[in-house]
Coordinates of C-alpha atoms in Angstrom, one line a residue:
M18 CA 57.9 38.0 49.2
T19 CA 60.9 36.5 48.7
A20 CA 63.4 36.8 45.9
A21 CA 64.2 33.4 44.4
M22 CA 68.3 32.4 44.6
P23 CA 70.6 32.9 42.1
F24 CA 71.4 29.2 40.2
W25 CA 75.3 30.3 41.4
L26 CA 74.4 30.9 45.1
S27 CA 72.2 27.6 45.3
A28 CA 75.0 25.1 43.6
L29 CA 77.3 26.7 45.9
T30 CA 75.0 25.7 48.8
L31 CA 75.1 22.7 47.3
A32 CA 78.6 21.7 46.7
L33 CA 79.3 23.3 49.8
N34 CA 77.0 21.1 51.7
L35 CA 77.4 18.3 49.6
L36 CA 81.2 18.6 50.6
V37 CA 81.0 18.8 54.1
L38 CA 77.8 16.0 54.5
S39 CA 79.7 13.6 52.6
A40 CA 81.9 13.0 56.0
R41 CA 79.2 10.2 56.7
E42 CA 82.3 9.4 59.5
G43 CA 82.4 12.6 61.6
A44 CA 79.1 12.2 63.4
A45 CA 79.8 14.8 65.2
L46 CA 80.6 17.1 62.8
F47 CA 81.2 20.8 64.3
L48 CA 81.6 23.9 62.5
P49 CA 82.6 27.0 64.4
D50 CA 82.6 30.4 63.5
S51 CA 84.7 30.7 61.5
N52 CA 85.9 34.2 59.8
E53 CA 87.7 32.6 57.4
L54 CA 84.4 30.8 56.4
R55 CA 82.7 33.8 56.6
Q56 CA 85.1 35.6 54.4
L57 CA 84.5 32.7 51.8
L58 CA 80.8 32.7 51.5
S59 CA 81.2 37.2 51.7
R60 CA 82.4 37.3 48.0
Y61 CA 79.6 35.5 46.5
Q62 CA 76.7 37.0 49.6
D63 CA 78.1 40.7 47.9
D64 CA 77.8 38.7 44.4
Q65 CA 74.5 38.5 44.9
N66 CA 73.2 41.7 46.5
S67 CA 74.3 43.4 42.9
T68 CA 71.9 44.9 41.1
D69 CA 73.3 42.5 38.0
N70 CA 70.8 39.5 40.6
T71 CA 67.4 41.0 40.1
A72 CA 64.8 38.0 41.2
G73 CA 64.2 35.5 38.5
S74 CA 67.7 36.1 36.9
R75 CA 69.5 32.7 35.9
T76 CA 73.4 34.1 35.1
R77 CA 75.5 31.7 35.9
R78 CA 78.2 31.5 38.3
A79 CA 80.9 28.6 38.3
I80 CA 83.8 28.7 41.7
Q81 CA 86.3 30.1 40.7
W82 CA 90.0 27.6 41.6
T83 CA 90.8 29.9 43.8
D84 CA 87.7 29.1 46.0
R85 CA 87.9 26.0 45.1
G86 CA 91.2 25.4 46.5
E87 CA 90.4 27.6 49.8
I88 CA 86.8 25.8 50.4
L89 CA 89.1 22.6 50.7
Q90 CA 91.0 23.9 52.9
L91 CA 88.9 25.2 55.1
H92 CA 87.0 22.1 54.6
N93 CA 89.4 19.9 56.1
K94 CA 91.0 22.2 58.1
L95 CA 87.6 21.8 60.2
R96 CA 86.9 18.6 59.7
G97 CA 89.7 17.7 61.6
Q98 CA 88.5 20.1 64.3
V99 CA 85.7 17.8 65.0
Y100 CA 84.9 16.6 69.0
P101 CA 85.1 13.6 70.1
T102 CA 88.1 13.0 67.1
A103 CA 87.4 10.9 64.3
S104 CA 89.8 7.9 64.2
N105 CA 89.9 7.7 59.9
M106 CA 89.5 11.2 58.7
E107 CA 90.3 11.1 55.0
Y108 CA 91.7 14.4 53.5
M109 CA 88.6 15.5 50.9
V110 CA 89.6 16.4 47.1
W111 CA 87.4 18.0 44.6
D112 CA 85.1 16.1 43.5
D113 CA 84.7 17.0 39.4
E114 CA 82.4 14.3 38.7
L115 CA 79.8 15.4 42.1
E116 CA 80.8 19.5 41.1
R117 CA 78.8 18.2 37.6
S118 CA 76.3 16.6 39.1
A119 CA 75.2 19.0 41.5
T120 CA 75.3 21.7 38.9
H121 CA 73.1 19.2 36.6
W122 CA 70.5 19.1 39.8
A123 CA 70.7 23.0 41.0
E124 CA 69.8 23.5 37.3
A125 CA 66.9 21.2 36.7
C126 CA 64.9 23.7 39.9
Q127 CA 63.5 20.2 41.8
W128 CA 62.5 20.8 45.2
E129 CA 63.7 17.3 46.2
H130 CA 66.4 14.3 47.0
G131 CA 68.7 13.5 44.2
P132 CA 68.2 9.8 42.7
N133 CA 69.4 7.2 45.6
D134 CA 71.5 5.5 43.0
L135 CA 73.3 8.3 41.2
L136 CA 75.9 8.4 44.0
M137 CA 75.2 6.7 47.0
S138 CA 78.4 7.5 49.3
I139 CA 77.3 11.3 49.7
G140 CA 74.7 13.1 51.8
Q141 CA 71.7 15.6 50.2
N142 CA 70.4 18.1 52.1
L143 CA 67.6 20.8 51.1
A144 CA 67.5 24.3 52.4
V145 CA 65.9 27.4 51.8
H146 CA 67.2 31.0 52.8
W147 CA 65.5 34.4 53.2
G148 CA 65.4 37.6 54.6
R149 CA 68.6 39.4 54.7

């Protein structure tokens, strides 16, 4: 028996995956064990474990602006630590269009990749998480 992942956590996971995986030039992208990342994700994990988010609950929770800044800062920091060193690692910024697209796709609850012609320059991953 598996509990359904709350929408906002699915959207957060999708947004983080899209953000991280959009760095296609960084083929050797390495994400070290980071306390900053763990602290950031724990804020949302704590909410997932609350009694308000029972299985089947579709409560919407947006990523706070302060967290968006933290996500970007941490993402850019970790991208700067890839090995071998990237020669042209661009600084990432929050993309509102990408956020809307990811949110729309997550709300549709289709277990498949998005249309190829939607945004050609982004990577997409499907992931499942269960257990504790």
